[in-house]
Amino acid sequence: MLNKYARAFFTRVLTPFAAFLIRRGVSPDAVTLIGTAGVVAGALVFYPMGEFFWGTVVITLFVFSDLVDGNMARQLGRSSRWGAFLDSTLDRVADGAIFGGFILWYAGGGDDLVLCAVSIFCLASGQVVSYTKARGESIGLPVAVNGLVERAERLVISLVAAGLAGLHAFGVPGIQYLLPVALWIVAVGSLVTLIQRVVTVRRESAEAEAEAAAQGEQDDGDEQQNASHGSEAAT
């Protein structure tokens, strides 16, 4: 849902900024690298200290680079395989840093091994969810399903909850429980999404194999028919 609607909205909003960077001679790859570095720094510096509000502010400032770099590439007409590869690879790095920050907090100052384990599951399942789609497409399947919780949903749920939970340091009572709830939601949603994609790949694989088998039988029949016509002509 977020990929379908929110991405289009923010793309329109960020287009003037992307054009400004182009005029300044900034490349899309530079924006990708700087954005990822900012997200990693915000997550791994602030989150392990329990500074969720300021960490989320820093991350939010840089996370939109994921939309800006693609916008710049389209304006420049430079969309390339390398750009897509770099963007996807660094997205995984950013995701790992965000959930890694949660893991370090709950393994340290947060002192909650259950939530540490949930954060680890969110990190691992998010990577596997992305891999299932990429691997399915690499073997020629469309993987025609998005799933319940994709990367955009994982980030929005986690970052919004973390930012609000950080308001506890400013005296807002009870709000710190939003982050644990969000992590459980992301964990369950990621598991459901993983199952959806695995089931889809299995179905599409079976359909592709059945279609290939039917095509093979048809080709064999055509060859036999051609051979029969050839024998009749020779006679």
XYZ file of C-alpha atoms in Angstrom:
235
model
C 0.000 0.000 0.000
C 2.783 2.423 0.932
C 4.756 1.540 -2.193
C 1.679 2.181 -4.323
C 0.461 5.458 -2.853
C 3.043 7.068 -0.546
C 5.975 6.578 -2.913
C 4.145 8.387 -5.726
C 3.262 11.281 -3.393
C 6.782 11.752 -2.041
C 8.248 11.403 -5.518
C 6.237 14.455 -6.613
C 7.209 16.367 -3.471
C 10.923 15.580 -3.782
C 11.245 16.203 -7.527
C 12.249 19.897 -7.121
C 14.902 18.938 -4.561
C 16.242 16.262 -6.893
C 16.445 18.807 -9.697
C 18.333 21.195 -7.379
C 20.936 18.517 -6.599
C 21.362 17.800 -10.299
C 22.042 21.467 -10.977
C 24.680 21.357 -8.232
C 26.422 18.474 -9.964
C 25.547 15.834 -7.358
C 25.268 12.299 -8.750
C 22.501 9.807 -7.823
C 25.118 7.342 -6.545
C 26.497 9.991 -4.181
C 23.009 10.584 -2.775
C 22.566 6.834 -2.276
C 25.857 6.516 -0.409
C 25.342 9.617 1.749
C 21.782 8.617 2.589
C 22.826 5.130 3.655
C 25.699 6.491 5.739
C 23.304 8.853 7.516
C 20.811 6.097 8.279
C 23.539 3.788 9.574
C 25.009 6.529 11.757
C 21.616 7.522 13.181
C 20.698 3.932 13.968
C 23.974 2.660 15.387
C 24.923 5.791 17.324
C 21.598 6.781 18.904
C 19.521 3.588 19.171
C 22.004 1.545 21.265
C 21.949 4.409 23.801
C 18.145 4.406 23.934
C 17.953 7.786 22.189
C 15.083 6.741 19.945
C 13.651 10.180 19.242
C 16.845 11.816 18.022
C 17.962 8.667 16.263
C 14.695 8.566 14.333
C 14.993 12.258 13.449
C 18.454 11.655 11.961
C 17.348 8.515 10.121
C 14.257 10.236 8.708
C 16.361 13.051 7.301
C 18.421 10.571 5.317
C 15.958 7.780 4.538
C 14.265 9.801 1.789
C 17.467 9.544 -0.238
C 15.995 6.245 -1.416
C 13.437 8.269 -3.379
C 15.681 11.182 -4.310
C 18.405 9.132 -6.035
C 15.908 7.308 -8.234
C 14.191 10.587 -9.081
C 17.537 12.102 -10.076
C 18.413 9.102 -12.243
C 15.108 9.375 -14.091
C 15.547 13.111 -14.672
C 19.055 12.499 -15.996
C 17.972 9.504 -18.067
C 20.657 7.431 -16.371
C 18.656 4.533 -14.972
C 21.062 1.604 -15.019
C 21.556 -1.903 -13.697
C 24.427 -0.651 -11.554
C 22.276 2.032 -9.948
C 19.510 -0.455 -9.205
C 22.024 -2.918 -7.753
C 23.701 -0.294 -5.569
C 20.367 1.024 -4.327
C 19.012 -2.419 -3.410
C 22.248 -3.484 -1.752
C 22.514 -0.375 0.402
C 18.829 -0.660 1.333
C 19.710 -3.974 2.995
C 22.597 -2.277 4.817
C 20.297 0.471 6.110
C 17.669 -2.033 7.258
C 20.331 -4.066 9.034
C 21.595 -0.975 10.851
C 18.124 0.050 12.052
C 17.195 -3.326 13.491
C 20.777 -3.841 14.616
C 20.391 -0.678 16.705
C 17.304 -2.145 18.355
C 19.163 -5.404 18.989
C 22.086 -3.606 20.651
C 19.714 -1.621 22.867
C 17.712 -4.600 24.080
C 20.868 -6.688 24.527
C 22.422 -3.862 26.575
C 20.735 -0.947 28.309
C 17.238 -2.087 27.373
C 17.889 -5.415 29.123
C 15.165 -7.437 27.420
C 16.290 -10.656 25.764
C 12.818 -11.425 24.382
C 12.661 -8.132 22.503
C 16.294 -8.626 21.484
C 15.251 -11.946 19.915
C 12.217 -10.322 18.263
C 14.478 -7.623 16.797
C 16.837 -10.293 15.468
C 13.874 -12.037 13.855
C 12.739 -8.750 12.278
C 16.227 -8.233 10.873
C 16.585 -11.759 9.512
C 13.048 -12.103 8.158
C 13.259 -8.739 6.410
C 16.382 -9.831 4.574
C 14.833 -13.193 3.630
C 11.604 -11.557 2.425
C 13.634 -9.418 0.031
C 15.714 -12.426 -1.040
C 12.705 -14.586 -1.879
C 11.448 -12.061 -4.420
C 14.890 -11.453 -5.916
C 15.655 -15.185 -6.130
C 12.255 -16.008 -7.607
C 12.665 -13.349 -10.288
C 16.208 -14.554 -11.028
C 14.875 -18.004 -12.004
C 12.317 -16.464 -14.336
C 9.217 -16.305 -12.136
C 7.120 -13.128 -11.793
C 6.592 -13.524 -8.001
C 3.299 -11.707 -8.456
C 2.651 -10.909 -4.809
C 3.764 -8.045 -2.603
C 2.775 -9.379 0.772
C 1.436 -7.936 3.986
C 4.555 -6.118 5.230
C 7.149 -5.007 2.703
C 10.213 -2.825 3.298
C 8.248 0.445 3.319
C 5.808 -0.872 5.922
C 8.626 -2.311 8.055
C 10.435 1.018 8.087
C 7.398 3.206 8.711
C 6.031 1.042 11.522
C 9.416 0.691 13.218
C 10.603 4.276 12.816
C 7.309 5.925 13.793
C 7.077 3.721 16.880
C 10.718 4.351 17.786
C 10.365 8.104 17.379
C 7.223 8.227 19.507
C 8.735 5.889 22.112
C 11.628 8.330 22.363
C 9.211 10.963 23.662
C 9.248 9.058 26.950
C 12.554 10.822 27.659
C 10.660 14.125 27.446
C 8.165 13.061 30.075
C 5.387 11.456 27.982
C 4.198 8.521 30.127
C 3.619 4.993 28.822
C 4.583 5.774 25.254
C 7.775 3.701 25.445
C 5.673 0.559 24.973
C 4.908 1.497 21.371
C 8.265 0.194 20.127
C 7.894 -3.332 21.550
C 4.376 -3.529 20.094
C 5.666 -2.330 16.725
C 8.479 -4.887 16.702
C 6.027 -7.697 17.344
C 3.788 -6.397 14.545
C 6.723 -6.239 12.132
C 7.863 -9.728 13.150
C 4.451 -11.306 12.600
C 3.838 -9.323 9.412
C 7.231 -10.309 7.997
C 6.527 -13.973 8.736
C 3.169 -13.748 6.957
C 4.805 -11.981 3.999
C 7.520 -14.620 3.804
C 4.922 -17.387 3.732
C 2.928 -15.524 1.057
C 5.985 -15.223 -1.189
C 7.123 -18.808 -0.686
C 3.636 -20.102 -1.508
C 3.480 -17.838 -4.575
C 6.871 -19.008 -5.856
C 5.867 -22.645 -5.332
C 2.629 -22.124 -7.263
C 4.281 -20.188 -10.085
C 7.056 -22.781 -10.299
C 4.543 -25.617 -10.602
C 2.603 -23.705 -13.253
C 5.782 -22.973 -15.226
C 6.883 -26.606 -15.100
C 3.434 -27.824 -16.147
C 3.416 -25.360 -19.035
C 6.901 -26.460 -20.088
C 5.855 -30.119 -19.959
C 2.740 -29.409 -22.036
C 4.820 -27.468 -24.543
C 7.300 -30.351 -24.722
C 4.514 -32.858 -25.417
C 3.129 -30.586 -28.125
C 6.582 -30.244 -29.725
C 7.023 -34.035 -29.647
C 3.631 -34.464 -31.281
C 4.520 -31.949 -33.994
C 7.803 -33.735 -34.672
C 6.086 -37.114 -34.940
C 3.474 -35.639 -37.254
C 6.155 -34.067 -39.454
C 8.060 -37.351 -39.529
C 4.891 -39.179 -40.563
C 4.237 -36.725 -43.393
C 7.844 -37.106 -44.494
C 7.516 -40.895 -44.668
C 4.314 -40.643 -46.705
C 5.946 -38.247 -49.133
C 8.942 -40.580 -49.568
C 6.601 -43.485 -50.273
